[in-house]
Short mmCIF file of N, CA and C in Angstrom, two decimals:
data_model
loop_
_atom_site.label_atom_id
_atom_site.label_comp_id
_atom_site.label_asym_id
_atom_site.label_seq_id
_atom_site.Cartn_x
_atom_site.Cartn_y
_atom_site.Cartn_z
N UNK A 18 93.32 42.77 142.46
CA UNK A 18 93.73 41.99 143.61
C UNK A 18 94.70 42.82 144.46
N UNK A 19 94.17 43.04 145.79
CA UNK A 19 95.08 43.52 146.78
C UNK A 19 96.12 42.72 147.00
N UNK A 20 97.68 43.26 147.14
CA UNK A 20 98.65 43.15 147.60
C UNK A 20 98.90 42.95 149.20
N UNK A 21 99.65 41.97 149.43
CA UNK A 21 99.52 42.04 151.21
C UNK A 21 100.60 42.90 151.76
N UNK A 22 101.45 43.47 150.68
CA UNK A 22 102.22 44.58 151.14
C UNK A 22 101.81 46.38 151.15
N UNK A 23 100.58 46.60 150.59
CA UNK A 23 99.93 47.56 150.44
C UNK A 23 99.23 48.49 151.18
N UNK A 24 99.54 49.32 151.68
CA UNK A 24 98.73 49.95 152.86
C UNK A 24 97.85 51.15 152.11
N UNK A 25 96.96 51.06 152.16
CA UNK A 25 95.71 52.35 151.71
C UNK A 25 95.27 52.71 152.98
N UNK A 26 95.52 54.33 152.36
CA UNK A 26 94.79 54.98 153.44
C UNK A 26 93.73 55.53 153.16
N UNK A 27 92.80 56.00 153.89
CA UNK A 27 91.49 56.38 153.94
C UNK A 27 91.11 57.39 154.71
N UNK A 28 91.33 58.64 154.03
CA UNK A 28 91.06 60.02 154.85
C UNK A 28 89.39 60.31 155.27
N UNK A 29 89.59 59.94 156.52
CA UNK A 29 87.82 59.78 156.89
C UNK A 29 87.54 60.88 158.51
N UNK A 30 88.62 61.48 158.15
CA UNK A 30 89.02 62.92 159.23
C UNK A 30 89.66 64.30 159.40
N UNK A 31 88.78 65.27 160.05
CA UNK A 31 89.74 66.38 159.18
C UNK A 31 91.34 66.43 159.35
N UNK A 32 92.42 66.97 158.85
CA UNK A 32 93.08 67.18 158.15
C UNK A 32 93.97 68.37 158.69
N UNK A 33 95.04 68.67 159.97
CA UNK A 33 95.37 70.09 159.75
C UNK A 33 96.85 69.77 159.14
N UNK A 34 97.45 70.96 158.65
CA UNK A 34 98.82 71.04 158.14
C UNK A 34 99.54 71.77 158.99
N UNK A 35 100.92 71.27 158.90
CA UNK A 35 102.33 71.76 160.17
C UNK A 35 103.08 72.04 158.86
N UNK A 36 103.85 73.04 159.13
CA UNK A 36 105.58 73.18 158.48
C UNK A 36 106.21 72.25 158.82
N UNK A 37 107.07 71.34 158.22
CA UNK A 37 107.85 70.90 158.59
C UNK A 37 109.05 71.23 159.21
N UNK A 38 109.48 72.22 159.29
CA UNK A 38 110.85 72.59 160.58
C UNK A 38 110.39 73.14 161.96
N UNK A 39 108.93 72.98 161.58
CA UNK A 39 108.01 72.78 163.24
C UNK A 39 108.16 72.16 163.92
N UNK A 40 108.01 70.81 163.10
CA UNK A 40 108.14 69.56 163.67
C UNK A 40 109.75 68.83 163.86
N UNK A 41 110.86 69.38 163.58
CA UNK A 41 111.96 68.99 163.53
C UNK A 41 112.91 70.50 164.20
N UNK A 42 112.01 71.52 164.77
CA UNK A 42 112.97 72.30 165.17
C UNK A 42 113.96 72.17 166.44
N UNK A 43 115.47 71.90 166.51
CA UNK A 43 115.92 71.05 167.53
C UNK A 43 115.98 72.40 168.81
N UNK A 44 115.39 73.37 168.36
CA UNK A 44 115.73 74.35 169.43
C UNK A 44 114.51 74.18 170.57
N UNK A 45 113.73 73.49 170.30
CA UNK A 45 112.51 73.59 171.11
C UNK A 45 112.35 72.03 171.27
N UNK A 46 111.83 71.63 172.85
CA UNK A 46 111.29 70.15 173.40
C UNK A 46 110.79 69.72 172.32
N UNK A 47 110.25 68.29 172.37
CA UNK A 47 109.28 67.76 171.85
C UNK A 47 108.35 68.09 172.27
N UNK A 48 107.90 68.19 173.72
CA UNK A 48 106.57 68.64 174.02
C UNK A 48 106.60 70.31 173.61
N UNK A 49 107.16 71.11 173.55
CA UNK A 49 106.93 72.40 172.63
C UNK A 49 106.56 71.85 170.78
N UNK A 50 106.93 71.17 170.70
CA UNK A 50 107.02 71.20 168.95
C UNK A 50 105.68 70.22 168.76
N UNK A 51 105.44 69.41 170.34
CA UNK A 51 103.78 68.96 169.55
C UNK A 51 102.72 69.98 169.82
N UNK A 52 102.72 70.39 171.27
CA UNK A 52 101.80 71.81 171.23
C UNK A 52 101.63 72.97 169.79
N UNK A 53 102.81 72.96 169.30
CA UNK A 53 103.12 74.21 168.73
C UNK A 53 102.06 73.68 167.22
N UNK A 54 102.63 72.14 166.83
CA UNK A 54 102.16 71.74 165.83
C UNK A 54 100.70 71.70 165.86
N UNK A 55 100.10 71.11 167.08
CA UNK A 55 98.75 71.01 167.19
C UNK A 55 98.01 72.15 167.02
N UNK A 56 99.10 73.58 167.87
CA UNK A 56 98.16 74.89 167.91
C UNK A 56 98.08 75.26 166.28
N UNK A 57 99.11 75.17 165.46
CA UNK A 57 99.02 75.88 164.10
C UNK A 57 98.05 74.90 163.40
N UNK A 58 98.23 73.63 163.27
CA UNK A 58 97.02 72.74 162.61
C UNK A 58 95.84 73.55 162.84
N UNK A 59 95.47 74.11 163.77
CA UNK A 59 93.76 74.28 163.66
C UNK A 59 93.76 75.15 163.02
N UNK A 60 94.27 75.93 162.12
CA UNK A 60 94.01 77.48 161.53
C UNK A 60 94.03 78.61 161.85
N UNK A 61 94.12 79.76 161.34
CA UNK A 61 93.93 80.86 161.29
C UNK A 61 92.85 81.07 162.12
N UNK A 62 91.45 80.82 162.12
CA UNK A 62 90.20 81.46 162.65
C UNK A 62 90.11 81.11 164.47
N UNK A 63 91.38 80.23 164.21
CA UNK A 63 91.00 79.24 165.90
C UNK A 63 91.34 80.08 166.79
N UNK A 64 90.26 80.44 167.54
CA UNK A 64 90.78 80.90 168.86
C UNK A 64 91.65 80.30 170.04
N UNK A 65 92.59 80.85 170.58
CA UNK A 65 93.06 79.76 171.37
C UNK A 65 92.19 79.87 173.12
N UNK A 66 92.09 78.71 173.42
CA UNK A 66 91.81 78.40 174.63
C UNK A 66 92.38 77.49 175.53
N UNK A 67 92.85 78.14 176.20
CA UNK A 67 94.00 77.32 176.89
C UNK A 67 93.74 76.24 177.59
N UNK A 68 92.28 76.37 178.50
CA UNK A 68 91.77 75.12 179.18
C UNK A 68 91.28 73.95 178.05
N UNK A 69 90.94 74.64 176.61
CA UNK A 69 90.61 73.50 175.82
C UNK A 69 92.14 72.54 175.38
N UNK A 70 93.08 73.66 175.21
CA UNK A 70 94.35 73.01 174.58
C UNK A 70 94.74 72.19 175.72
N UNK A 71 94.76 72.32 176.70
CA UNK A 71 95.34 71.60 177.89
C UNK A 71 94.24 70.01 178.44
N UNK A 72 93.33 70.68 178.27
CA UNK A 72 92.34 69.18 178.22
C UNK A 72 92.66 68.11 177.03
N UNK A 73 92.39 68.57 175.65
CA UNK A 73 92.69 67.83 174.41
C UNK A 73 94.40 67.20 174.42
N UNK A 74 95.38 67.85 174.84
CA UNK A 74 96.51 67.56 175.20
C UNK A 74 97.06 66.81 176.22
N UNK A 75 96.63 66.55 176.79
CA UNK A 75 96.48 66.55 178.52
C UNK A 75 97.62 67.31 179.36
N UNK A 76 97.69 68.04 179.23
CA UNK A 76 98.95 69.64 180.00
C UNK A 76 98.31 69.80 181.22
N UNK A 77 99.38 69.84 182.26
CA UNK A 77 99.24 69.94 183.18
C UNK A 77 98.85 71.57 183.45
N UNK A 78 98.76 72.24 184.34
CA UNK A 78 99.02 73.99 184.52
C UNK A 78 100.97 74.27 184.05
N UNK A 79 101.69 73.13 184.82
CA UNK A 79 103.03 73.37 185.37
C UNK A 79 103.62 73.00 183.42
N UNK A 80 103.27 72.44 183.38
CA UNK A 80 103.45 71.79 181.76
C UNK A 80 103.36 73.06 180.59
N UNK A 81 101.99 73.08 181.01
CA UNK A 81 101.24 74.54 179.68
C UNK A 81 102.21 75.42 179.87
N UNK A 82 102.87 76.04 180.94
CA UNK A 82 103.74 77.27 181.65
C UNK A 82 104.80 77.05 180.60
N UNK A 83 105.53 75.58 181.08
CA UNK A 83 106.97 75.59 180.69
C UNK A 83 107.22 75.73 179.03
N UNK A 84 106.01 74.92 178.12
CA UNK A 84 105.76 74.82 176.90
C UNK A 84 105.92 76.76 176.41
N UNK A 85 104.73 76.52 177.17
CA UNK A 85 104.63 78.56 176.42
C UNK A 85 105.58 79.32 176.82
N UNK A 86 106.82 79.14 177.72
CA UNK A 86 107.86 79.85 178.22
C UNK A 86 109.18 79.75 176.76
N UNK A 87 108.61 78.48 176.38
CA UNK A 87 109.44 78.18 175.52
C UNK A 87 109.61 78.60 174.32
N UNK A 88 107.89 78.35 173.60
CA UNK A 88 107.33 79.04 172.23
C UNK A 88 107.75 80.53 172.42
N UNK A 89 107.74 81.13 173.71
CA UNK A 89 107.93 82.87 173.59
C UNK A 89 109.28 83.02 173.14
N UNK A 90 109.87 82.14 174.25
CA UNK A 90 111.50 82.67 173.57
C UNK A 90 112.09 82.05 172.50
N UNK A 91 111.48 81.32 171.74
CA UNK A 91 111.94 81.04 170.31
C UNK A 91 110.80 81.90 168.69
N UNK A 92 110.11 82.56 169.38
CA UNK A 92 109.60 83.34 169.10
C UNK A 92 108.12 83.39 168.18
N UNK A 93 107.70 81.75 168.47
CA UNK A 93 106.44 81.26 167.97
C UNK A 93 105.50 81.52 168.69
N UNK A 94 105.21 82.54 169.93
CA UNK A 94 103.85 82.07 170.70
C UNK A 94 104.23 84.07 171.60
N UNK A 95 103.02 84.82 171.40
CA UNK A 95 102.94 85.80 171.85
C UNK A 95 102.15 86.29 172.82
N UNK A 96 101.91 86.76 173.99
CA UNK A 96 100.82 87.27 174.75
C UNK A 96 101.40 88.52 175.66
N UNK A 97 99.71 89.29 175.85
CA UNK A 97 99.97 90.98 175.97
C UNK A 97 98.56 91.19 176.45
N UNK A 98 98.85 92.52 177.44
CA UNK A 98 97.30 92.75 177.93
C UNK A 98 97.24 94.00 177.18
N UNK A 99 96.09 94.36 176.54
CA UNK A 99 95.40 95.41 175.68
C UNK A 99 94.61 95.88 176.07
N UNK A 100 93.95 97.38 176.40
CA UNK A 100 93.06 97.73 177.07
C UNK A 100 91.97 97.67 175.83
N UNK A 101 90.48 96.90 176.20
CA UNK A 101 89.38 97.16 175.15
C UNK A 101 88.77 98.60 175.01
N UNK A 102 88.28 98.47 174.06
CA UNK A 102 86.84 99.51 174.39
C UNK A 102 86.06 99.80 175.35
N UNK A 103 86.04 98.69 176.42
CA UNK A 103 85.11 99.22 177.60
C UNK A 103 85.49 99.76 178.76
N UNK A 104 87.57 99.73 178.19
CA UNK A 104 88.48 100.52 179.14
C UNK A 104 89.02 99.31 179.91
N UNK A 105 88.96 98.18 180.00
CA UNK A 105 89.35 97.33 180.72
C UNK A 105 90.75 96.15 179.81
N UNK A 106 91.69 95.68 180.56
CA UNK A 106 92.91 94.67 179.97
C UNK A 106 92.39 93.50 179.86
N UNK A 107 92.47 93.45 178.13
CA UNK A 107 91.95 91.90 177.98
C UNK A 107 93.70 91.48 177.72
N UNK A 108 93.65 89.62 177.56
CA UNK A 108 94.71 89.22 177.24
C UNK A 108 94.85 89.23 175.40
N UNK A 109 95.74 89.00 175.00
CA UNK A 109 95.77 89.07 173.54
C UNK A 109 96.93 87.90 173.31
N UNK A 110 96.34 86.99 172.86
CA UNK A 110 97.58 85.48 172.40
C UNK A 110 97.72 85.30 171.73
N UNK A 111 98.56 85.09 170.90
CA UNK A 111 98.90 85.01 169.59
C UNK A 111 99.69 83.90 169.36
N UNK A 112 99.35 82.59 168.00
CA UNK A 112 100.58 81.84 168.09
C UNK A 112 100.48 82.06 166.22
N UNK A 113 102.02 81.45 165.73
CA UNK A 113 102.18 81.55 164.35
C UNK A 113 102.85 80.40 163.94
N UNK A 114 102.75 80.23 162.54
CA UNK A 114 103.69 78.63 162.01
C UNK A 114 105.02 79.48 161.89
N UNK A 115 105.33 80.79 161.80
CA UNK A 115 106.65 81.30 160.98
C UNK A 115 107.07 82.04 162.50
N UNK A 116 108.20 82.23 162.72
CA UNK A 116 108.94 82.81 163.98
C UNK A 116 108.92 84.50 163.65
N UNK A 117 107.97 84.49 164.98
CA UNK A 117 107.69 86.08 165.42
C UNK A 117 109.33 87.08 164.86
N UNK A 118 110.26 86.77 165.99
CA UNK A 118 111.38 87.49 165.94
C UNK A 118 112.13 85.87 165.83
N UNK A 119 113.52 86.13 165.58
CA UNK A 119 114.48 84.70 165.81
C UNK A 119 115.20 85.19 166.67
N UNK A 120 115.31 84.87 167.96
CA UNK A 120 116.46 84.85 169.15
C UNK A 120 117.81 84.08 168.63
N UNK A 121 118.50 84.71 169.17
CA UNK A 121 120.18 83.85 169.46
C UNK A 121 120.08 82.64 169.62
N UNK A 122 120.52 82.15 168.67
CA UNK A 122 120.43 80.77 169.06
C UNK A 122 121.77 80.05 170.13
N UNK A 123 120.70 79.13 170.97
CA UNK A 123 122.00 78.40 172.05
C UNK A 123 122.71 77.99 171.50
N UNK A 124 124.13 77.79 172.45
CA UNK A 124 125.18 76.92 171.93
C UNK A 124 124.92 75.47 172.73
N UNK A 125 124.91 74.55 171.90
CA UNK A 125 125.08 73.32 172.64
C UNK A 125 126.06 72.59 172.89
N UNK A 126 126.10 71.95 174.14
CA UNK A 126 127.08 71.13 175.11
C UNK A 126 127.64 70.04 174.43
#
């Protein structure tokens, strides 16, 4: 007999995992720390695409900017132009669950 205080859940969807001081890092927005969480949930293999992350998210252009201005300087989110093989600058983006470099941290007011 079910309990009417009982909540079951029912995993009937995939599944990504966040660090938790991702999600609680006070150095970064909330809207940085859900992007950031969403980008690391998809895995390792995920390519990023920015018009997809910004559609699924709903990010504006002015939004996506300020977010990724942010991830850079706290040192979760990387990008660089690389010349390929065919001699031409591709972009190269990089995001991580663990902090690239750790910046100085602000002092707060």
């Amino acid at each position: 007999m079910e309990m009417d205080n009982e909540i079951h859940f029912e995993d009937v969807r995939p599944i990504g995992s966040v660090p938790e001081d991702i999600l609680i890092d006070p150095e970064i927005s909330s809207d940085a720390r859900l992007v950031l969480a969403w980008m690391v949930s998809r895995g390792e293999r995920w390519k990023i695409l920015v018009w997809y992350l910004k559609e699924r998210l709903d990010l504006s252009d002015y939004m996506w900017r300020k977010v990724r201005e942010e991830l850079k300087e706290r040192g979760y989110y990387q990008q660089y132009q690389k010349r390929g093989e065919d001699g031409k600058l591709h972009w190269v983006k990089k995001v991580t669950n663990k902090q690239i470099y750790f910046p100085p941290k602000r002092k707060r007011r």
